[in-house]
Short mmCIF file of C-alpha atoms and ligand atoms in Angstrom, two decimals:
data_model
loop_
_atom_site.label_atom_id
_atom_site.label_comp_id
_atom_site.label_asym_id
_atom_site.label_seq_id
_atom_site.Cartn_x
_atom_site.Cartn_y
_atom_site.Cartn_z
CA MET A 1 67.29 68.47 84.82
CA GLU A 2 67.84 70.12 88.17
CA LYS A 3 71.21 69.81 89.79
CA SER A 4 73.14 71.37 92.61
CA VAL A 5 76.14 73.40 91.46
CA LYS A 6 79.03 74.41 93.72
CA PHE A 7 81.06 77.60 93.49
CA PRO A 8 84.86 77.67 93.99
CA LYS A 9 86.09 77.39 97.58
CA ASP A 10 87.01 81.02 98.22
CA PHE A 11 84.21 82.56 96.18
CA LEU A 12 83.06 85.87 97.67
CA TRP A 13 79.39 86.72 98.14
CA GLY A 14 78.27 90.26 98.65
CA VAL A 15 76.25 93.32 97.83
CA ALA A 16 77.10 96.77 96.50
CA THR A 17 75.96 100.33 97.24
CA SER A 18 77.28 103.81 96.49
CA ALA A 19 77.54 106.81 98.79
CA TYR A 20 75.23 109.27 97.06
CA GLN A 21 72.54 106.66 96.57
CA VAL A 22 72.32 105.55 100.21
CA GLU A 23 74.12 107.83 102.67
CA GLY A 24 71.99 110.96 102.82
CA GLY A 25 73.21 114.40 103.84
CA ILE A 26 75.62 114.95 100.94
CA GLU A 27 75.55 118.70 100.29
CA ASN A 28 78.70 119.51 98.34
CA ALA A 29 78.49 117.23 95.33
CA ASP A 30 77.42 118.07 91.79
CA TRP A 31 74.36 115.85 92.30
CA SER A 32 73.35 117.69 95.53
CA LYS A 33 71.91 120.54 93.48
CA PHE A 34 70.88 118.55 90.44
CA TYR A 35 68.94 115.84 92.29
CA PRO A 36 69.00 116.26 96.08
CA ALA A 37 68.96 112.88 97.82
CA GLY A 38 67.88 114.27 101.19
CA LYS A 39 68.30 111.64 103.85
CA ALA A 40 68.24 108.83 101.29
CA CYS A 41 68.55 105.64 103.43
CA ASP A 42 70.57 107.46 106.07
CA HIS A 43 73.20 104.78 105.68
CA TYR A 44 75.64 107.40 106.96
CA HIS A 45 74.16 107.03 110.45
CA LEU A 46 72.60 103.60 110.21
CA TYR A 47 75.51 101.66 108.75
CA GLU A 48 75.88 99.43 111.84
CA LYS A 49 72.29 98.35 111.40
CA ASP A 50 72.96 97.73 107.72
CA PHE A 51 76.06 95.72 108.51
CA ASP A 52 73.94 93.56 110.83
CA LEU A 53 71.91 92.82 107.71
CA LEU A 54 75.04 91.80 105.81
CA GLU A 55 75.76 89.26 108.52
CA LYS A 56 72.19 88.07 108.60
CA LEU A 57 72.39 87.45 104.86
CA ASN A 58 75.66 85.47 105.21
CA LEU A 59 77.64 87.90 103.06
CA ASN A 60 81.40 88.13 103.21
CA VAL A 61 82.17 91.17 101.03
CA TYR A 62 80.65 94.65 100.95
CA ARG A 63 81.22 97.14 98.14
CA PHE A 64 80.58 100.80 98.89
CA SER A 65 81.96 104.14 97.81
CA VAL A 66 83.64 106.91 99.74
CA GLU A 67 82.17 110.31 98.92
CA TRP A 68 84.81 112.61 97.48
CA SER A 69 82.83 115.77 98.35
CA ARG A 70 82.74 114.76 102.02
CA ILE A 71 86.44 113.91 102.25
CA GLU A 72 87.59 116.94 100.22
CA PRO A 73 84.79 119.52 100.51
CA LYS A 74 87.11 122.32 99.40
CA GLU A 75 89.97 122.04 97.00
CA GLY A 76 92.99 120.52 98.74
CA GLU A 77 91.32 120.58 102.17
CA PHE A 78 90.58 117.22 103.65
CA ASP A 79 87.99 116.71 106.36
CA GLY A 80 89.47 114.46 109.05
CA LYS A 81 86.06 113.85 110.59
CA GLU A 82 84.75 112.32 107.39
CA VAL A 83 87.86 110.22 106.88
CA LYS A 84 87.34 108.91 110.41
CA HIS A 85 83.75 108.07 109.58
CA TYR A 86 84.84 105.76 106.75
CA ARG A 87 87.53 104.26 108.99
CA LYS A 88 84.87 103.42 111.52
CA MET A 89 82.80 101.75 108.83
CA LEU A 90 85.79 99.73 107.67
CA LEU A 91 86.69 98.71 111.22
CA SER A 92 83.16 97.52 111.76
CA LEU A 93 83.34 95.38 108.61
CA GLN A 94 86.67 93.99 109.75
CA ARG A 95 85.25 93.04 113.16
CA ARG A 96 82.47 91.19 111.40
CA GLY A 97 84.86 89.34 109.10
CA ILE A 98 83.46 91.04 106.01
CA LYS A 99 85.87 92.08 103.26
CA ALA A 100 85.73 95.65 101.96
CA MET A 101 85.64 96.67 98.32
CA VAL A 102 85.88 100.45 98.11
CA THR A 103 84.93 102.55 95.09
CA LEU A 104 86.70 105.90 94.78
CA HIS A 105 84.50 107.44 92.09
CA HIS A 106 80.85 106.46 91.77
CA PHE A 107 79.42 109.17 89.49
CA THR A 108 79.52 112.11 91.95
CA ASN A 109 82.10 114.91 92.12
CA PRO A 110 82.74 117.73 94.58
CA LEU A 111 81.24 121.00 93.40
CA TRP A 112 84.63 122.72 93.45
CA MET A 113 85.98 120.10 91.05
CA ILE A 114 83.14 120.72 88.62
CA GLU A 115 83.70 124.47 88.89
CA LYS A 116 87.25 123.81 87.74
CA GLY A 117 85.99 122.10 84.60
CA GLY A 118 85.28 118.63 85.97
CA TRP A 119 86.47 115.66 83.96
CA GLU A 120 86.86 117.75 80.80
CA ASN A 121 89.80 119.41 82.43
CA LYS A 122 93.07 117.51 82.20
CA LYS A 123 93.70 118.53 85.78
CA SER A 124 90.96 116.11 86.84
CA ILE A 125 93.69 113.46 86.69
CA PHE A 126 95.65 115.34 89.33
CA TYR A 127 92.56 116.16 91.44
CA PHE A 128 91.31 112.60 91.44
CA SER A 129 94.69 111.08 92.16
CA ARG A 130 95.39 113.51 95.01
CA PHE A 131 92.08 112.57 96.62
CA SER A 132 92.70 108.86 96.01
CA LYS A 133 96.16 109.06 97.56
CA LYS A 134 94.70 110.61 100.67
CA VAL A 135 92.14 107.82 100.85
CA ILE A 136 94.66 104.99 100.54
CA GLN A 137 96.97 106.63 103.05
CA GLU A 138 94.19 106.91 105.61
CA LEU A 139 92.20 103.75 104.90
CA GLY A 140 94.49 101.45 102.93
CA ASP A 141 95.19 99.06 105.80
CA LEU A 142 91.49 98.18 105.99
CA VAL A 143 90.57 97.82 102.32
CA ASP A 144 90.75 94.51 100.44
CA PHE A 145 89.81 95.65 96.94
CA TRP A 146 89.80 99.04 95.28
CA ILE A 147 87.57 100.14 92.43
CA THR A 148 88.98 103.34 90.95
CA ILE A 149 86.06 104.41 88.76
CA ASN A 150 82.57 102.99 88.51
CA GLU A 151 81.28 102.64 84.94
CA PRO A 152 83.40 105.31 83.26
CA LEU A 153 81.55 105.09 79.96
CA ILE A 154 78.11 105.33 81.58
CA TYR A 155 79.28 108.45 83.41
CA ALA A 156 80.83 110.03 80.33
CA LYS A 157 77.81 109.18 78.18
CA ALA A 158 75.11 110.37 80.60
CA SER A 159 76.98 113.54 81.64
CA TYR A 160 78.76 114.64 78.46
CA ALA A 161 77.05 112.99 75.48
CA LYS A 162 73.36 112.64 76.39
CA GLY A 163 73.31 115.68 78.65
CA ARG A 164 71.14 113.92 81.21
CA TRP A 165 73.38 113.98 84.28
CA PRO A 166 75.41 116.90 85.62
CA PRO A 167 77.08 118.86 84.11
CA GLN A 168 74.48 118.09 81.38
CA LYS A 169 76.63 118.62 78.32
CA LYS A 170 76.00 117.20 74.88
CA ASN A 171 79.24 117.19 73.03
CA LEU A 172 80.97 114.20 71.49
CA LEU A 173 84.39 115.78 71.68
CA LEU A 174 83.96 116.47 75.37
CA PHE A 175 82.78 112.90 75.82
CA LEU A 176 86.03 111.63 74.30
CA LYS A 177 88.09 114.04 76.36
CA VAL A 178 86.43 112.85 79.55
CA VAL A 179 87.05 109.22 78.66
CA LYS A 180 90.70 109.98 77.94
CA ASN A 181 91.08 111.69 81.30
CA GLN A 182 89.39 108.82 83.08
CA ILE A 183 91.79 106.34 81.47
CA ARG A 184 94.76 108.40 82.56
CA ALA A 185 93.36 108.96 86.05
CA HIS A 186 92.80 105.24 86.49
CA LYS A 187 96.35 104.44 85.42
CA LYS A 188 97.85 107.06 87.70
CA VAL A 189 95.91 105.80 90.71
CA TYR A 190 96.90 102.23 89.84
CA TYR A 191 100.61 103.12 89.88
CA ASP A 192 100.32 105.34 92.96
CA PHE A 193 98.52 102.65 94.93
CA HIS A 194 101.09 100.01 94.02
CA ARG A 195 103.83 102.34 95.11
CA ILE A 196 102.14 103.18 98.40
CA ARG A 197 101.09 99.69 99.47
CA LYS A 198 102.52 96.29 98.67
CA LYS A 199 99.59 93.93 98.49
CA VAL A 200 97.07 96.23 96.95
CA ARG A 201 94.41 95.05 94.48
CA VAL A 202 93.16 97.71 92.12
CA GLY A 203 90.30 97.23 89.68
CA LEU A 204 87.62 99.18 87.87
CA ALA A 205 83.89 98.50 87.51
CA LYS A 206 82.92 98.22 83.89
CA ASN A 207 79.36 98.14 82.65
CA ASN A 208 79.48 95.57 79.84
CA SER A 209 76.47 94.46 77.86
CA PHE A 210 75.68 91.50 75.66
CA PHE A 211 75.32 92.65 72.05
CA GLU A 212 73.71 90.66 69.27
CA PRO A 213 72.74 91.59 65.71
CA PHE A 214 68.99 92.17 65.45
CA ASN A 215 68.97 90.07 62.31
CA SER A 216 71.85 87.63 62.23
CA LYS A 217 71.45 87.28 58.44
CA SER A 218 72.09 90.97 57.91
CA LEU A 219 75.74 91.85 57.39
CA LEU A 220 75.10 95.45 58.42
CA ASP A 221 73.43 94.42 61.67
CA ARG A 222 76.30 92.05 62.38
CA LEU A 223 78.92 94.73 61.76
CA SER A 224 77.06 97.29 63.89
CA SER A 225 76.72 94.84 66.73
CA ARG A 226 80.42 93.93 66.54
CA PHE A 227 81.44 97.56 66.60
CA ALA A 228 79.10 98.38 69.48
CA ALA A 229 80.49 95.45 71.48
CA TYR A 230 84.05 96.53 70.79
CA PHE A 231 83.46 100.14 71.70
CA TRP A 232 81.25 99.58 74.75
CA ASN A 233 82.88 96.46 76.21
CA ASN A 234 86.51 96.44 75.13
CA PHE A 235 87.80 99.85 74.15
CA PHE A 236 88.32 101.14 77.70
CA LEU A 237 89.61 97.86 79.10
CA ASN A 238 92.08 97.46 76.24
CA ARG A 239 93.67 100.71 77.31
CA ILE A 240 94.09 99.77 80.96
CA ARG A 241 94.68 96.04 80.59
CA ASN A 242 98.22 96.34 82.00
CA GLN A 243 97.11 98.55 84.86
CA ILE A 244 94.44 96.44 86.47
CA ASP A 245 94.62 93.62 89.02
CA PHE A 246 91.06 92.44 88.55
CA ILE A 247 88.07 93.35 86.41
CA GLY A 248 84.79 94.39 87.99
CA LEU A 249 81.79 93.58 85.81
CA ASN A 250 78.46 95.36 86.20
CA TYR A 251 76.00 93.42 84.10
CA TYR A 252 72.52 94.73 83.34
CA PHE A 253 71.88 94.86 79.61
CA HIS A 254 71.28 92.80 76.49
CA ASN A 255 71.16 94.84 73.28
CA LYS A 256 70.00 93.65 69.88
CA ILE A 257 71.51 96.03 67.37
CA LYS A 258 69.84 97.06 64.16
CA PHE A 259 71.97 99.00 61.66
CA PRO A 260 73.25 101.62 62.31
CA PHE A 261 72.91 101.65 66.12
CA HIS A 262 69.28 101.08 67.05
CA ILE A 263 68.59 98.92 70.03
CA GLU A 264 65.60 96.70 69.29
CA ASN A 265 65.08 94.25 72.10
CA GLU A 266 62.34 91.64 72.29
CA ASN A 267 61.74 92.62 75.92
CA LYS A 268 59.91 89.41 76.74
CA VAL A 269 60.50 89.97 80.45
CA ILE A 270 61.29 93.41 81.79
CA SER A 271 62.00 95.03 85.14
CA ASP A 272 60.14 97.98 86.67
CA LEU A 273 62.55 100.21 84.74
CA GLY A 274 61.74 98.47 81.46
CA TRP A 275 65.15 96.81 81.30
CA GLU A 276 65.07 93.42 79.63
CA ILE A 277 65.94 90.45 81.85
CA PHE A 278 68.44 88.31 79.97
CA PRO A 279 70.56 86.10 82.27
CA GLU A 280 72.27 84.22 79.44
CA GLY A 281 73.98 87.45 78.45
CA ILE A 282 76.21 87.44 81.50
CA TYR A 283 77.70 84.14 80.34
CA TYR A 284 78.77 85.64 77.00
CA VAL A 285 80.02 88.84 78.58
CA LEU A 286 82.16 86.86 81.03
CA LYS A 287 83.49 84.64 78.23
CA ASP A 288 84.52 87.78 76.36
CA LEU A 289 86.39 89.13 79.41
CA GLU A 290 88.41 85.92 79.64
CA LYS A 291 90.87 87.31 77.08
CA TYR A 292 92.20 89.84 79.59
CA LYS A 293 93.47 86.97 81.77
CA LYS A 294 92.53 88.72 84.99
CA PRO A 295 90.40 87.62 87.92
CA ILE A 296 86.84 88.89 87.57
CA PHE A 297 84.32 90.00 90.16
CA VAL A 298 80.72 90.62 89.25
CA THR A 299 80.62 93.96 91.04
CA GLU A 300 76.95 94.69 90.22
CA ASN A 301 73.94 92.81 88.92
CA GLY A 302 70.39 93.37 90.04
CA ILE A 303 66.84 94.34 89.19
CA ALA A 304 64.31 97.08 89.89
CA ASP A 305 61.45 94.96 91.20
CA ALA A 306 59.32 96.68 93.85
CA LYS A 307 57.01 93.70 94.26
CA ASP A 308 59.89 91.23 94.53
CA VAL A 309 58.27 88.93 91.98
CA PHE A 310 61.23 88.47 89.62
CA ARG A 311 64.25 88.90 91.90
CA LYS A 312 64.55 85.32 93.14
CA ASP A 313 64.63 83.83 89.63
CA PHE A 314 66.77 86.71 88.43
CA ILE A 315 69.43 85.84 91.01
CA LYS A 316 69.14 82.14 90.38
CA GLU A 317 69.42 82.37 86.62
CA HIS A 318 72.30 84.83 86.60
CA LEU A 319 74.22 82.74 89.11
CA CYS A 320 73.66 79.60 87.05
CA GLN A 321 75.05 81.39 84.00
CA ILE A 322 78.02 82.63 86.03
CA HIS A 323 78.64 79.09 87.19
CA ARG A 324 78.48 77.91 83.59
CA ALA A 325 81.22 80.44 82.73
CA ILE A 326 83.35 79.29 85.67
CA LYS A 327 83.01 75.70 84.48
CA LYS A 328 84.22 76.83 81.06
CA GLY A 329 87.35 78.25 82.71
CA VAL A 330 86.48 81.90 83.38
CA ASP A 331 88.13 83.05 86.60
CA VAL A 332 85.16 84.58 88.47
CA LYS A 333 86.06 85.28 92.09
CA GLY A 334 82.86 86.72 93.51
CA TYR A 335 79.35 88.06 93.01
CA LEU A 336 78.04 91.32 94.49
CA HIS A 337 74.35 91.93 94.06
CA TRP A 338 73.03 95.43 93.38
CA SER A 339 71.89 96.43 95.89
CA LEU A 340 71.78 95.78 99.62
CA MET A 341 68.81 98.11 99.91
CA ASP A 342 66.50 100.32 97.89
CA ASN A 343 68.16 103.63 97.10
CA LEU A 344 68.25 106.69 94.86
CA GLU A 345 68.40 105.43 91.29
CA TRP A 346 70.04 108.63 90.02
CA ASP A 347 67.74 110.73 87.83
CA SER A 348 65.03 108.05 88.05
CA GLY A 349 64.62 108.97 91.71
CA PHE A 350 63.55 106.72 94.56
CA ALA A 351 60.82 104.85 92.69
CA PRO A 352 62.93 101.98 91.24
CA ARG A 353 63.60 99.45 93.97
CA PHE A 354 66.77 97.45 93.55
CA GLY A 355 67.10 96.35 97.18
CA LEU A 356 67.36 92.93 98.72
CA VAL A 357 66.13 94.98 101.64
CA LYS A 358 63.11 97.25 101.36
CA ILE A 359 63.42 100.79 102.65
CA ASN A 360 60.52 102.72 104.10
CA TYR A 361 61.67 106.26 103.26
CA GLU A 362 59.35 107.80 105.87
CA THR A 363 60.50 105.79 108.85
CA LEU A 364 63.82 104.53 107.43
CA GLU A 365 62.83 101.06 108.51
CA ARG A 366 64.54 98.16 106.78
CA GLU A 367 62.64 95.04 105.82
CA ILE A 368 64.36 92.02 104.31
CA ARG A 369 62.63 90.87 101.13
CA LYS A 370 61.84 87.21 100.52
CA SER A 371 64.30 86.94 97.64
CA ALA A 372 67.07 88.07 100.00
CA PHE A 373 66.58 84.98 102.15
CA TYR A 374 66.94 82.87 99.02
CA TYR A 375 70.20 84.67 98.18
CA ALA A 376 71.38 84.25 101.78
CA GLU A 377 70.98 80.46 101.52
CA ILE A 378 73.11 80.40 98.37
CA CYS A 379 75.79 82.47 100.10
CA LYS A 380 75.76 80.18 103.11
CA ASN A 381 76.01 76.97 101.07
CA ASN A 382 78.24 78.35 98.31
CA SER A 383 75.96 76.46 95.97
CA LEU A 384 72.54 76.52 94.36
CA ILE A 385 70.18 74.39 92.31
CA CYS A 386 70.29 75.07 88.56
CA GLY A 387 68.40 73.58 85.65
C1 FCB B 401 74.58 101.04 87.66
C2 FCB B 401 75.16 101.98 88.70
C3 FCB B 401 74.53 101.85 90.07
C4 FCB B 401 73.05 101.61 89.99
C5 FCB B 401 72.71 100.50 89.01
C6 FCB B 401 71.25 100.19 88.91
O1 FCB B 401 74.78 101.60 86.40
O2 FCB B 401 76.54 101.76 88.85
O3 FCB B 401 74.86 103.00 90.79
O4 FCB B 401 72.38 102.79 89.73
O5 FCB B 401 73.20 100.84 87.75
#
């Protein structure tokens, strides 16, 4: 049966992006050489236009990242011009009554930092916290929510275990070292930020997936699935649970685990990237996060769907599952769709299209997709029809 469901009064509705994926013109990051983004969406120059879109879509929170390699292009040297650029962006959001959620680390690093050993080096904790301190000192009065690190395990896995992303290493020990340094860096930034500003809210964006045994009658499948869920969803959060004001959840995946660690999904419905669409999973992932007793924001959730055929139902079904979790007592404070616009999907390039807004990469024209108008109605009404 269809029924209208209402979200809590102060629920926040938004979208997320990250600097390297949308800004264009980033020359001093590790990704600049590995996978040049060129102009990307030229969000760096066109952000006012993009913020008009936020208003048009009735959104009241915008998540974006500040690019470390712009702000600190050389070790210990900060570029005032770039800091000012982000201040201007934040002031524009403030004028429009849109809250700002700022990510400090979204996969990219300055080249100099990588030359010094990157996240394998224990000094990364110092480098990252020095940069973060500069950012909060310069921008802190305009930021509502901080995300220290986006998807630490995805970064560590892709860059240090699978060898796919820069610095393209394949070494389990390095992977663990990187994770350890990320945990410490997060904690340090958490304490620094609370010392520097009173009412600061510091979180982290965690990519959590819904794990199930491939065969629920198999003890080995059940054990593998349990372990995978613990390691992927809980291990990192357990270590920072006392140094986090809210949890950011990025939800994309459902994994059926066959012993020992094979992912065997049914893939009944998949996105352009071949990722299975499984809205129910977000309900279980949110229920699992309840144990941390922290407010939760869905900081990313979205689909590569160039033809915009699945996105509307994707949004609807995920939001209905989120509402179900809220009704069961999970403290979800907001939903930020990935992404405002099409952008560089890392090593998959520009082909996957995650945007509510379509980008013409030749002309840089923006065109609002149909599904975005559907999302905009939900944001305006703070409610939708489920069932
Ligand atoms: C997440 C990333 C984000 C984007 C989406 C599709 O893992 O945080 O930058 O690429 O996936």
